[in-house]
Short mmCIF file of C-alpha atoms in Angstrom, two decimals:
data_model
loop_
_atom_site.label_atom_id
_atom_site.label_comp_id
_atom_site.label_asym_id
_atom_site.label_seq_id
_atom_site.Cartn_x
_atom_site.Cartn_y
_atom_site.Cartn_z
CA MET M 1 111.20 99.94 141.56
CA PRO M 2 110.41 98.51 138.16
CA GLN M 3 109.48 95.09 139.62
CA ALA M 4 106.65 96.56 141.60
CA THR M 5 105.11 98.45 138.66
CA ALA M 6 105.10 95.28 136.60
CA LEU M 7 102.95 93.64 139.24
CA VAL M 8 100.50 96.33 140.31
CA GLY M 9 99.60 97.70 136.87
CA PRO M 10 100.43 100.93 135.14
CA SER M 11 101.40 103.97 137.15
CA ARG M 12 100.82 107.49 135.97
CA GLY M 13 104.45 107.66 134.85
CA GLN M 14 104.05 104.55 132.72
CA ARG M 15 100.91 105.90 131.19
CA ARG M 16 102.79 109.04 130.20
CA THR M 17 105.62 106.93 128.74
CA SER M 18 103.14 105.00 126.58
CA LEU M 19 101.68 108.19 125.19
CA LEU M 20 105.15 109.60 124.67
CA LEU M 21 106.12 106.51 122.64
CA ALA M 22 103.16 107.04 120.34
CA LEU M 23 103.95 110.73 119.96
CA PRO M 24 106.24 110.62 116.87
CA ALA M 25 103.67 108.58 114.92
CA LEU M 26 100.84 110.76 116.18
CA SER M 27 102.51 114.02 115.20
CA LEU M 28 103.48 112.70 111.77
CA LEU M 29 99.91 111.65 111.06
CA ILE M 30 98.44 114.90 112.37
CA VAL M 31 100.74 117.16 110.36
CA PHE M 32 101.00 115.12 107.15
CA PHE M 33 97.62 113.41 107.11
CA ALA M 34 94.80 114.76 109.27
CA LEU M 35 95.40 118.51 108.91
CA PRO M 36 96.05 118.52 105.12
CA VAL M 37 92.93 116.41 104.51
CA LEU M 38 90.81 118.69 106.72
CA ALA M 39 92.24 121.75 104.97
CA LEU M 40 91.33 120.28 101.58
CA LEU M 41 87.78 119.54 102.70
CA LEU M 42 87.45 123.07 104.10
CA ARG M 43 88.43 124.56 100.77
CA SER M 44 85.36 122.91 99.25
CA VAL M 45 83.09 125.26 101.21
CA LEU M 46 85.40 128.31 101.16
CA GLU M 47 86.56 128.55 97.54
CA PRO M 48 85.81 130.44 95.38
CA ALA M 49 83.32 131.95 97.89
CA PRO M 50 81.94 130.61 101.18
CA GLY M 51 78.93 128.35 100.61
CA PHE M 52 77.92 125.08 99.07
CA SER M 53 78.08 126.10 95.41
CA ASN M 54 80.73 123.44 94.66
CA TYR M 55 78.44 120.70 95.90
CA VAL M 56 75.51 122.06 93.89
CA THR M 57 77.67 121.99 90.74
CA LEU M 58 79.09 118.55 91.52
CA LEU M 59 75.80 116.82 92.22
CA GLY M 60 73.73 118.87 89.79
CA SER M 61 75.65 118.65 86.53
CA SER M 62 75.02 115.69 84.24
CA THR M 63 78.73 115.26 83.41
CA TYR M 64 79.69 114.83 87.04
CA SER M 65 76.72 112.74 88.02
CA ARG M 66 77.55 110.38 85.13
CA ILE M 67 81.04 109.99 86.60
CA LEU M 68 79.51 109.19 89.99
CA VAL M 69 77.17 106.65 88.40
CA ASN M 70 80.11 105.09 86.47
CA THR M 71 82.11 104.82 89.67
CA PHE M 72 79.34 103.13 91.63
CA THR M 73 78.37 100.82 88.74
CA VAL M 74 81.91 99.63 88.07
CA SER M 75 82.54 99.11 91.79
CA ALA M 76 79.30 97.14 92.19
CA VAL M 77 80.00 94.93 89.16
CA VAL M 78 83.57 94.30 90.30
CA THR M 79 82.29 93.38 93.77
CA VAL M 80 79.73 90.91 92.44
CA VAL M 81 82.14 89.28 89.97
CA THR M 82 84.97 88.94 92.49
CA LEU M 83 82.53 87.34 94.96
CA LEU M 84 81.22 84.92 92.32
CA ILE M 85 84.76 83.83 91.41
CA GLY M 86 86.23 84.22 94.88
CA PHE M 87 83.72 82.20 96.89
CA PRO M 88 84.18 78.84 95.10
CA THR M 89 87.93 79.42 95.00
CA ALA M 90 88.15 80.15 98.72
CA TRP M 91 85.89 77.19 99.42
CA ALA M 92 88.09 74.81 97.41
CA LEU M 93 91.25 76.29 98.95
CA ALA M 94 89.92 75.65 102.44
CA LEU M 95 89.30 71.97 101.72
CA MET M 96 91.81 70.79 99.17
CA PRO M 97 95.01 68.94 100.14
CA PRO M 98 97.60 71.44 101.44
CA ILE M 99 100.08 70.65 98.66
CA TRP M 100 97.66 72.11 96.10
CA SER M 101 96.37 74.97 98.17
CA ARG M 102 99.90 76.12 98.94
CA LEU M 103 100.55 76.35 95.21
CA VAL M 104 97.42 78.44 94.59
CA PHE M 105 98.26 80.68 97.57
CA GLY M 106 101.70 81.21 96.07
CA VAL M 107 100.11 82.43 92.84
CA LEU M 108 97.66 84.61 94.80
CA LEU M 109 100.43 86.28 96.79
CA LEU M 110 102.66 86.75 93.75
CA SER M 111 99.80 88.52 91.99
CA MET M 112 99.01 90.68 95.03
CA TRP M 113 102.63 91.65 95.57
CA THR M 114 103.44 92.42 91.97
CA ASN M 115 103.65 96.12 91.22
CA LEU M 116 100.23 97.58 90.47
CA LEU M 117 101.43 99.34 87.31
CA THR M 118 102.91 96.07 86.04
CA ARG M 119 99.57 94.30 86.46
CA THR M 120 97.67 97.14 84.82
CA TYR M 121 100.18 97.27 81.96
CA ALA M 122 99.70 93.54 81.41
CA TRP M 123 95.97 94.08 80.95
CA MET M 124 96.49 97.09 78.67
CA VAL M 125 98.56 94.83 76.41
CA LEU M 126 96.26 91.81 76.67
CA LEU M 127 93.11 93.79 75.94
CA GLN M 128 94.34 96.06 73.14
CA ARG M 129 92.88 95.83 69.62
CA THR M 130 95.74 93.68 68.37
CA GLY M 131 96.13 91.95 71.73
CA VAL M 132 96.12 88.23 72.41
CA ILE M 133 92.49 88.08 73.47
CA ASN M 134 91.13 89.78 70.36
CA ARG M 135 93.42 87.83 68.04
CA THR M 136 92.49 84.53 69.62
CA LEU M 137 88.80 85.30 69.31
CA ILE M 138 89.24 86.28 65.65
CA ASP M 139 91.35 83.19 64.91
CA LEU M 140 88.69 81.01 66.46
CA GLY M 141 86.12 82.67 64.22
CA ILE M 142 84.02 83.90 67.15
CA ILE M 143 84.24 87.57 66.06
CA ASP M 144 85.15 89.37 62.81
CA GLN M 145 86.17 92.72 64.19
CA PRO M 146 88.33 93.24 67.31
CA LEU M 147 86.19 93.98 70.36
CA PRO M 148 86.76 97.33 72.09
CA LEU M 149 88.05 95.91 75.38
CA VAL M 150 90.17 98.81 76.55
CA ASN M 151 89.71 102.57 76.94
CA ASN M 152 86.22 101.86 78.19
CA LEU M 153 84.46 100.63 81.32
CA THR M 154 84.78 96.98 80.20
CA GLY M 155 88.55 97.29 80.43
CA VAL M 156 88.33 99.00 83.81
CA THR M 157 86.03 96.26 85.13
CA ILE M 158 88.32 93.44 83.94
CA GLY M 159 91.44 95.07 85.34
CA MET M 160 89.81 95.93 88.67
CA THR M 161 88.42 92.41 89.04
CA TYR M 162 91.92 91.07 88.58
CA ILE M 163 93.32 93.38 91.24
CA MET M 164 90.52 92.96 93.77
CA LEU M 165 90.13 89.16 93.57
CA PRO M 166 92.68 88.34 96.31
CA PHE M 167 90.90 90.73 98.68
CA VAL M 168 87.76 88.57 98.70
CA ILE M 169 89.49 85.19 98.54
CA LEU M 170 91.60 85.79 101.66
CA PRO M 171 88.81 86.79 104.10
CA LEU M 172 86.43 84.15 102.69
CA TYR M 173 89.09 81.50 103.11
CA GLY M 174 89.54 82.55 106.74
CA VAL M 175 85.80 82.36 107.43
CA ILE M 176 85.33 78.96 105.76
CA ARG M 177 88.32 77.49 107.61
CA ARG M 178 86.77 78.45 110.94
CA ILE M 179 83.43 76.70 110.26
CA ASP M 180 83.09 73.38 112.10
CA PRO M 181 82.57 70.65 109.43
CA ALA M 182 80.45 68.73 111.97
CA ILE M 183 77.66 71.30 111.49
CA LEU M 184 77.38 70.28 107.83
CA GLN M 185 77.58 66.62 108.71
CA ALA M 186 74.69 67.20 111.07
CA ALA M 187 72.74 68.78 108.22
CA ALA M 188 73.44 65.70 106.08
CA LEU M 189 72.38 63.34 108.88
CA CYS M 190 69.13 65.24 109.20
CA GLY M 191 68.50 64.46 105.56
CA ALA M 192 69.46 67.70 103.86
CA THR M 193 70.51 67.41 100.23
CA ARG M 194 73.71 69.12 99.12
CA ALA M 195 71.79 72.07 97.70
CA GLN M 196 69.73 72.44 100.89
CA ALA M 197 72.80 72.20 103.11
CA PHE M 198 74.51 74.82 100.97
CA ARG M 199 71.64 77.26 100.95
CA ARG M 200 70.43 76.86 104.53
CA VAL M 201 73.64 76.04 106.44
CA LEU M 202 76.86 76.88 104.61
CA LEU M 203 75.80 80.14 102.96
CA PRO M 204 74.49 81.77 106.18
CA LEU M 205 77.71 80.78 107.96
CA VAL M 206 79.87 82.28 105.19
CA MET M 207 77.76 85.46 105.00
CA PRO M 208 79.98 87.54 107.34
CA GLY M 209 82.95 86.78 105.08
CA ILE M 210 80.97 87.71 101.98
CA ALA M 211 79.89 90.97 103.58
CA VAL M 212 83.36 91.91 104.82
CA GLY M 213 85.18 90.96 101.61
CA GLY M 214 82.51 92.43 99.37
CA LEU M 215 82.32 95.72 101.24
CA MET M 216 86.10 96.03 101.27
CA VAL M 217 86.33 95.49 97.52
CA PHE M 218 83.47 97.90 96.88
CA VAL M 219 85.02 100.65 99.00
CA MET M 220 88.52 100.15 97.58
CA SER M 221 87.13 100.22 94.04
CA LEU M 222 85.28 103.49 94.64
CA GLY M 223 88.52 105.31 95.37
CA TYR M 224 90.82 103.50 92.93
CA PHE M 225 92.88 105.75 90.71
CA VAL M 226 95.63 104.05 88.71
CA THR M 227 93.83 101.16 87.02
CA PRO M 228 90.72 103.12 85.94
CA ALA M 229 92.91 105.96 84.67
CA LEU M 230 95.05 103.68 82.49
CA LEU M 231 92.42 101.18 81.31
CA GLY M 232 89.48 103.58 81.07
CA GLY M 233 90.83 106.45 79.04
CA THR M 234 89.76 110.06 79.50
CA ALA M 235 86.20 109.61 78.25
CA ASN M 236 85.32 107.13 81.02
CA MET M 237 86.48 108.79 84.17
CA MET M 238 85.90 107.52 87.67
CA LEU M 239 85.65 109.59 90.86
CA ALA M 240 89.30 109.38 91.95
CA GLU M 241 90.44 110.55 88.53
CA LEU M 242 87.96 113.42 88.64
CA ILE M 243 89.44 114.62 91.95
CA ALA M 244 92.93 114.50 90.46
CA GLN M 245 91.79 116.33 87.36
CA PHE M 246 90.07 119.14 89.28
CA VAL M 247 93.32 119.78 91.09
CA GLN M 248 95.97 119.07 88.44
CA SER M 249 94.49 120.30 85.17
CA LEU M 250 91.72 122.65 86.24
CA VAL M 251 93.39 123.98 89.43
CA ASN M 252 89.94 124.15 90.98
CA TRP M 253 90.60 123.35 94.63
CA GLY M 254 87.04 124.00 95.71
CA MET M 255 85.60 121.38 93.35
CA GLY M 256 88.50 118.99 94.12
CA GLY M 257 87.75 119.29 97.81
CA ALA M 258 84.02 118.73 97.25
CA ALA M 259 84.61 115.57 95.19
CA ALA M 260 87.10 114.37 97.83
CA LEU M 261 84.50 114.88 100.55
CA VAL M 262 81.92 112.85 98.60
CA LEU M 263 84.39 109.98 98.19
CA LEU M 264 85.59 110.23 101.77
CA SER M 265 82.15 110.27 103.35
CA VAL M 266 80.95 107.26 101.34
CA THR M 267 84.15 105.36 102.22
CA LEU M 268 84.02 106.16 105.92
CA SER M 269 80.31 105.49 106.32
CA LEU M 270 80.62 102.08 104.65
CA TYR M 271 83.55 101.19 106.91
CA THR M 272 81.62 102.33 109.97
CA LEU M 273 78.68 100.21 108.85
CA GLN M 274 80.98 97.22 108.55
CA LEU M 275 82.47 97.83 111.99
CA ARG M 276 78.97 98.08 113.49
CA LEU M 277 77.73 94.94 111.77
CA PHE M 278 80.72 92.68 112.09
CA GLY M 279 83.07 94.30 114.57
CA THR M 280 85.98 93.95 112.20
CA SER M 281 87.63 96.42 109.93
CA GLY M 282 88.59 93.67 107.50
CA LEU M 283 92.07 95.12 107.37
CA GLY M 284 94.77 92.79 106.25
CA GLY M 285 97.00 92.07 103.35
CA ARG M 286 98.50 94.92 101.53
CA MET T 1 79.70 66.83 103.64
CA LEU T 2 80.13 70.26 102.07
CA LEU T 3 83.29 70.81 104.08
CA HIS T 4 84.99 67.52 103.31
CA TRP T 5 86.97 67.41 100.10
CA ASP T 6 86.29 63.70 99.53
CA LYS T 7 82.54 63.88 100.14
CA LEU T 8 81.74 66.80 97.84
CA GLY T 9 80.74 64.55 94.92
CA TRP T 10 80.59 66.29 91.56
CA TRP T 11 80.65 69.66 93.34
CA ARG T 12 84.32 69.01 93.94
CA TRP T 13 85.06 69.10 90.21
CA VAL T 14 83.23 72.41 89.80
CA LEU T 15 85.15 73.96 92.69
CA LEU T 16 88.41 72.55 91.38
CA ALA T 17 87.73 73.90 87.88
CA VAL T 18 86.95 77.40 89.22
CA THR T 19 90.10 77.34 91.36
CA ILE T 20 92.30 76.29 88.45
CA LEU T 21 90.77 79.01 86.27
CA THR T 22 91.31 81.58 89.04
CA ALA T 23 94.95 80.57 89.43
CA VAL T 24 95.47 80.76 85.67
CA PHE T 25 93.69 84.14 85.53
CA LEU T 26 95.95 85.48 88.30
CA LEU T 27 99.18 84.02 86.94
CA LEU T 28 98.84 84.39 83.19
CA PRO T 29 99.18 88.19 82.83
CA ILE T 30 102.38 88.07 84.88
CA LEU T 31 103.93 85.27 82.81
CA PHE T 32 102.71 86.95 79.65
CA ILE T 33 104.51 90.21 80.41
CA ALA T 34 107.69 88.35 81.35
CA ALA T 35 107.57 86.47 78.03
CA LEU T 36 106.87 89.62 75.99
CA SER T 37 109.84 91.43 77.53
CA PHE T 38 112.07 88.97 75.63
CA GLY T 39 109.99 89.20 72.44
CA SER T 40 111.18 91.14 69.42
CA SER T 41 107.82 92.70 68.54
CA GLN T 42 107.56 96.44 69.08
CA TRP T 43 103.76 96.09 69.15
CA LEU T 44 103.85 93.29 71.69
CA ILE T 45 102.53 90.64 69.33
CA PHE T 46 102.18 87.29 71.03
CA PRO T 47 103.71 84.81 70.46
CA PRO T 48 106.69 86.99 69.50
CA PRO T 49 108.26 86.42 66.06
CA SER T 50 111.69 85.98 67.68
CA TRP T 51 113.46 86.44 71.00
CA THR T 52 115.75 89.30 71.97
CA LEU T 53 117.32 91.24 74.84
CA ARG T 54 116.83 94.48 72.96
CA TRP T 55 114.36 96.03 75.46
CA TYR T 56 116.66 95.34 78.38
CA ASP T 57 119.49 96.99 76.44
CA GLU T 58 117.31 100.03 75.79
CA LEU T 59 116.30 100.13 79.44
CA PHE T 60 119.85 100.08 80.76
CA ALA T 61 121.06 102.53 78.12
CA ASP T 62 118.57 105.17 79.26
CA PRO T 63 119.88 106.93 82.38
CA SER T 64 116.44 108.33 83.24
CA TRP T 65 115.18 104.79 84.09
CA LEU T 66 118.19 104.09 86.28
CA ASP T 67 117.90 107.49 87.95
CA ALA T 68 114.23 106.89 88.69
CA ALA T 69 114.96 103.41 90.10
CA TRP T 70 117.76 104.78 92.27
CA THR T 71 115.53 107.60 93.57
CA SER T 72 112.80 105.08 94.39
CA PHE T 73 115.28 102.84 96.17
CA LYS T 74 116.73 105.65 98.30
CA ILE T 75 113.28 106.88 99.31
CA ALA T 76 112.00 103.37 100.05
CA VAL T 77 115.00 102.51 102.24
CA VAL T 78 114.65 105.69 104.31
CA VAL T 79 110.88 105.13 104.58
CA ALA T 80 111.41 101.52 105.72
CA LEU T 81 113.91 102.57 108.41
CA LEU T 82 111.81 105.45 109.74
CA SER T 83 108.62 103.41 109.55
CA VAL T 84 110.10 100.58 111.63
CA LEU T 85 111.58 103.04 114.15
CA ILE T 86 108.46 105.16 114.63
CA GLY T 87 106.21 102.12 114.24
CA THR T 88 108.04 100.19 116.98
CA LEU T 89 107.67 103.09 119.42
CA ALA T 90 103.99 103.48 118.57
CA ALA T 91 103.36 99.73 118.81
CA PHE T 92 104.91 99.63 122.29
CA GLY T 93 102.78 102.57 123.33
CA LEU T 94 99.61 100.99 121.97
CA VAL T 95 100.17 97.41 123.14
CA ARG T 96 101.69 98.14 126.55
CA GLY T 97 99.89 101.39 127.37
CA ARG T 98 96.68 101.44 129.41
CA PHE T 99 95.32 104.91 128.81
CA ARG T 100 91.97 106.29 127.83
CA GLY T 101 91.47 106.74 124.11
CA ARG T 102 93.84 103.89 123.25
CA GLU T 103 91.33 102.28 120.88
CA ALA T 104 90.63 105.63 119.21
CA LEU T 105 94.35 106.23 118.77
CA LYS T 106 94.77 102.77 117.26
CA ALA T 107 91.93 103.44 114.82
CA PHE T 108 93.48 106.80 113.90
CA PHE T 109 96.85 105.15 113.24
CA LEU T 110 95.23 102.74 110.80
CA THR T 111 93.03 105.24 108.92
CA PRO T 112 95.62 105.94 106.20
CA MET T 113 95.05 102.30 105.14
CA ILE T 114 91.37 102.74 104.37
CA LEU T 115 91.41 106.33 103.13
CA PRO T 116 91.45 106.57 99.33
CA VAL T 117 95.04 107.44 98.49
CA VAL T 118 94.00 110.02 95.92
CA VAL T 119 92.40 112.16 98.66
CA LEU T 120 95.61 112.11 100.68
CA ALA T 121 97.64 112.82 97.55
CA VAL T 122 95.63 115.90 96.63
CA ALA T 123 95.58 117.16 100.22
CA LEU T 124 99.33 116.72 100.67
CA TYR T 125 99.98 118.32 97.30
CA ALA T 126 98.16 121.48 98.44
CA PHE T 127 100.06 121.44 101.73
CA TYR T 128 103.43 120.88 100.01
CA LEU T 129 102.84 123.73 97.57
CA ARG T 130 102.37 126.01 100.56
CA VAL T 131 105.40 124.88 102.59
CA GLY T 132 107.72 124.22 99.61
CA LEU T 133 108.08 120.46 100.02
CA ASP T 134 106.85 119.62 96.51
CA GLY T 135 109.42 117.92 94.32
CA THR T 136 111.76 117.19 97.25
CA VAL T 137 113.04 113.87 98.57
CA THR T 138 111.91 114.89 102.08
CA GLY T 139 108.40 115.43 100.76
CA PHE T 140 108.37 112.00 99.15
CA VAL T 141 109.66 110.31 102.30
CA LEU T 142 107.09 111.95 104.57
CA ALA T 143 104.19 111.20 102.21
CA HIS T 144 105.20 107.57 101.84
CA LEU T 145 105.80 107.29 105.57
CA VAL T 146 102.12 108.14 106.16
CA VAL T 147 100.97 105.14 104.08
CA ALA T 148 103.75 102.79 105.26
CA LEU T 149 103.38 103.43 109.00
CA PRO T 150 100.08 101.56 109.51
CA PHE T 151 101.66 98.38 108.10
CA SER T 152 104.54 98.72 110.57
CA ILE T 153 102.28 99.38 113.53
CA LEU T 154 100.08 96.41 112.61
CA SER T 155 102.83 93.84 112.12
CA ILE T 156 104.99 94.99 115.04
CA GLY T 157 101.90 95.31 117.25
CA THR T 158 100.82 91.77 116.40
CA ALA T 159 104.30 90.41 117.13
CA LEU T 160 104.40 92.30 120.42
CA GLU T 161 101.00 91.02 121.51
CA GLY T 162 102.24 87.49 120.93
CA PHE T 163 105.30 88.08 123.10
CA ASP T 164 105.09 87.02 126.74
CA LYS T 165 105.96 90.14 128.75
CA SER T 166 106.94 88.10 131.80
CA ILE T 167 110.17 87.16 129.99
CA GLU T 168 111.05 90.85 129.81
CA ASP T 169 110.09 91.28 133.47
CA ALA T 170 112.34 88.33 134.32
CA ALA T 171 115.27 90.09 132.66
CA VAL T 172 114.53 93.17 134.78
CA LEU T 173 114.36 91.05 137.92
CA CYS T 174 117.76 89.62 137.01
CA GLY T 175 119.19 93.14 137.08
CA ALA T 176 118.76 94.50 133.55
CA THR T 177 117.50 98.05 133.22
CA PRO T 178 114.05 98.24 131.52
CA LEU T 179 115.67 99.65 128.38
CA GLU T 180 118.27 96.86 128.29
CA ALA T 181 115.53 94.29 128.73
CA VAL T 182 113.59 95.70 125.76
CA LEU T 183 116.66 96.00 123.54
CA ARG T 184 118.22 92.63 124.37
CA VAL T 185 115.20 90.45 125.12
CA THR T 186 112.02 91.83 123.57
CA LEU T 187 113.28 93.25 120.26
CA PRO T 188 115.19 90.06 119.31
CA ALA T 189 112.09 88.04 120.16
CA ILE T 190 109.88 90.10 117.81
CA ALA T 191 112.59 90.36 115.12
CA SER T 192 110.44 88.67 112.46
CA GLY T 193 107.67 91.24 113.05
CA LEU T 194 110.21 94.04 112.65
CA PHE T 195 111.50 92.41 109.49
CA SER T 196 108.05 92.08 107.90
CA ALA T 197 107.34 95.68 108.89
CA ALA T 198 110.50 96.76 107.08
CA ILE T 199 109.67 94.77 103.93
CA PHE T 200 106.04 95.95 103.84
CA SER T 201 107.10 99.56 104.37
CA PHE T 202 109.77 99.29 101.70
CA LEU T 203 107.22 97.90 99.24
CA ALA T 204 104.55 100.42 100.24
CA SER T 205 106.97 103.17 99.19
CA TRP T 206 108.69 101.39 96.29
CA ASP T 207 105.39 100.53 94.55
CA GLU T 208 103.50 103.69 95.49
CA VAL T 209 102.36 105.68 92.49
CA VAL T 210 99.41 107.96 93.33
CA LEU T 211 101.13 110.12 95.95
CA ALA T 212 104.28 110.04 93.83
CA ILE T 213 102.52 111.45 90.76
CA PHE T 214 101.58 114.51 92.79
CA MET T 215 104.94 114.84 94.59
CA ALA T 216 107.15 114.41 91.52
CA SER T 217 108.83 117.18 89.56
CA PRO T 218 110.57 116.97 86.17
CA SER T 219 113.91 116.61 87.94
CA LEU T 220 112.77 114.19 90.64
CA GLN T 221 110.69 111.16 89.80
CA THR T 222 110.41 107.65 91.20
CA LEU T 223 110.27 104.48 89.12
CA PRO T 224 106.44 104.18 89.28
CA VAL T 225 106.10 107.80 88.12
CA LYS T 226 108.43 107.08 85.22
CA ILE T 227 106.38 103.98 84.27
CA TRP T 228 103.15 105.95 84.61
CA GLY T 229 104.45 108.75 82.39
CA THR T 230 105.67 106.26 79.77
CA LEU T 231 102.38 104.32 79.75
CA ARG T 232 100.42 107.51 79.19
CA GLN T 233 102.26 107.83 75.86
CA ASP T 234 102.62 104.28 74.54
CA LEU T 235 102.87 100.63 75.51
CA THR T 236 106.58 100.28 74.70
CA PRO T 237 108.11 96.83 75.47
CA VAL T 238 110.71 98.63 77.61
CA VAL T 239 107.97 98.77 80.27
CA ALA T 240 107.66 94.98 79.90
CA ALA T 241 111.37 94.71 80.66
CA VAL T 242 111.03 96.94 83.74
CA SER T 243 107.97 94.95 84.82
CA THR T 244 109.80 91.65 84.53
CA LEU T 245 112.60 92.95 86.73
CA LEU T 246 109.98 94.15 89.25
CA ILE T 247 108.32 90.71 89.22
CA ALA T 248 111.69 89.08 89.90
CA LEU T 249 112.20 91.47 92.81
CA THR T 250 108.75 90.56 94.16
CA LEU T 251 109.66 86.87 94.10
CA VAL T 252 112.89 87.56 96.00
CA LEU T 253 111.08 89.62 98.66
CA MET T 254 108.36 86.96 99.04
CA LEU T 255 111.05 84.37 99.57
CA LEU T 256 112.78 86.54 102.19
CA VAL T 257 109.54 87.06 104.13
CA SER T 258 108.64 83.37 104.12
CA LEU T 259 112.18 82.51 105.27
CA ALA T 260 111.85 85.05 108.08
CA ARG T 261 108.51 83.49 109.13
CA ARG T 262 110.01 80.00 109.09
CA PHE T 263 112.95 81.25 111.12
CA ALA T 264 110.60 82.88 113.66
CA LYS T 265 108.63 79.65 114.03
CA SER T 266 111.67 77.45 114.56
CA SER T 267 113.37 79.70 117.11
#
């Protein structure tokens, strides 16, 4: 009798049905996600010969360690810049009259939803030697020669900041909206100046949002492929591009697997850290 | 005081200025590309010397662009359908099921969202080379399904959690079979979740480029692969024309999703 099961909780049969329902998704992800990734990681210790030689090469050579340093530096700079721009924006969005904030959210979503290649292409055009930014700066007499803004890490940082900005604004907005304004009124009543209230009350309350948004941007930036590849040029590779190159041009699966494991372990440990600290995966958006 | 717009004092003007700059920063590149797609300059000089539809003509005259767009569309539609189907089943299992390891399973289902796509792309590429799925539509669909599925499970799962199961139970008490109750009561009630899942999955596949670069072959490429290949050679304004059409499509899809949300709220 179905009525009875609805009242007394799940029977063994229901439990089996639930698992059965998840089975198609589970098998897809095992066959086309978990096993291939594991196989790739295994190749890093099996090819060309069993052992850790790939890791010794990867972490020992100056070429590869420079790529690792590039990757971490760009990701850190992008994280800091997006937080510096994103925090005041999210703060204003949380307070301003809804008519305005809806407009800004519209722009935010349009930018997030626009094809990634389109956005990257826009920056390739804007930043090129004869692009609008260089020409404007020359016309204004600020510079004589066009600045090298693309095919280097400057270009990558600008493009990545553009792409990552919504990912800090959205969680920060959520956190600020949930803060009770009465707490800050209390601070004012107790005689705190604006700066004191900001530093000692608002900032600590927003900290979880800063940590979640910042960590998410940092981790996403570490593994980003398209934007660094197009804006950075071949001389300024980042880790994701290196993995692709090992496999596509050099057909060196062992090294590709080793670089993938480095990226994967950093990514997963940072996410685990975030889960431990804040109990949220920060997933959301696209 | 810091959380009241009217009591912020001069801080308000700083926040407002940053917000306006942010909005301009986010919007300008998109408007800029749309404007350049109608500009006559081959080298994308702005403002353009004159206006033209030349790049759109070139785009539609080249069958390889249309082929790539059509391939992308076919793959994305199949991915959206499969993702909603499999995602609905999985969401029911996860939300309704009370079994051990449910949280772990949920976490596993969402991992493709946090894993760097390039790792998955390289891993699947190796696997496809071995089983002969490289350069096939099936290979594309399965790869894109892996990244689309978490979005489906999330949005359908959220909709399902917000649905009061006692309504479904009531239908069963009134004589409906459990399956009938799900199909005729529950699914219509979570329709907006299903719809967002479909749109997100479609976009996840339609816009996906990293997996696609590894799956593509000279005879089978999606629109993002075609754009990628073109950009690696030069910054032709034809890409600006494609981009503008993609931006228009984005606006249409955003409108559809917000209409679906409004519809879900009012019903």
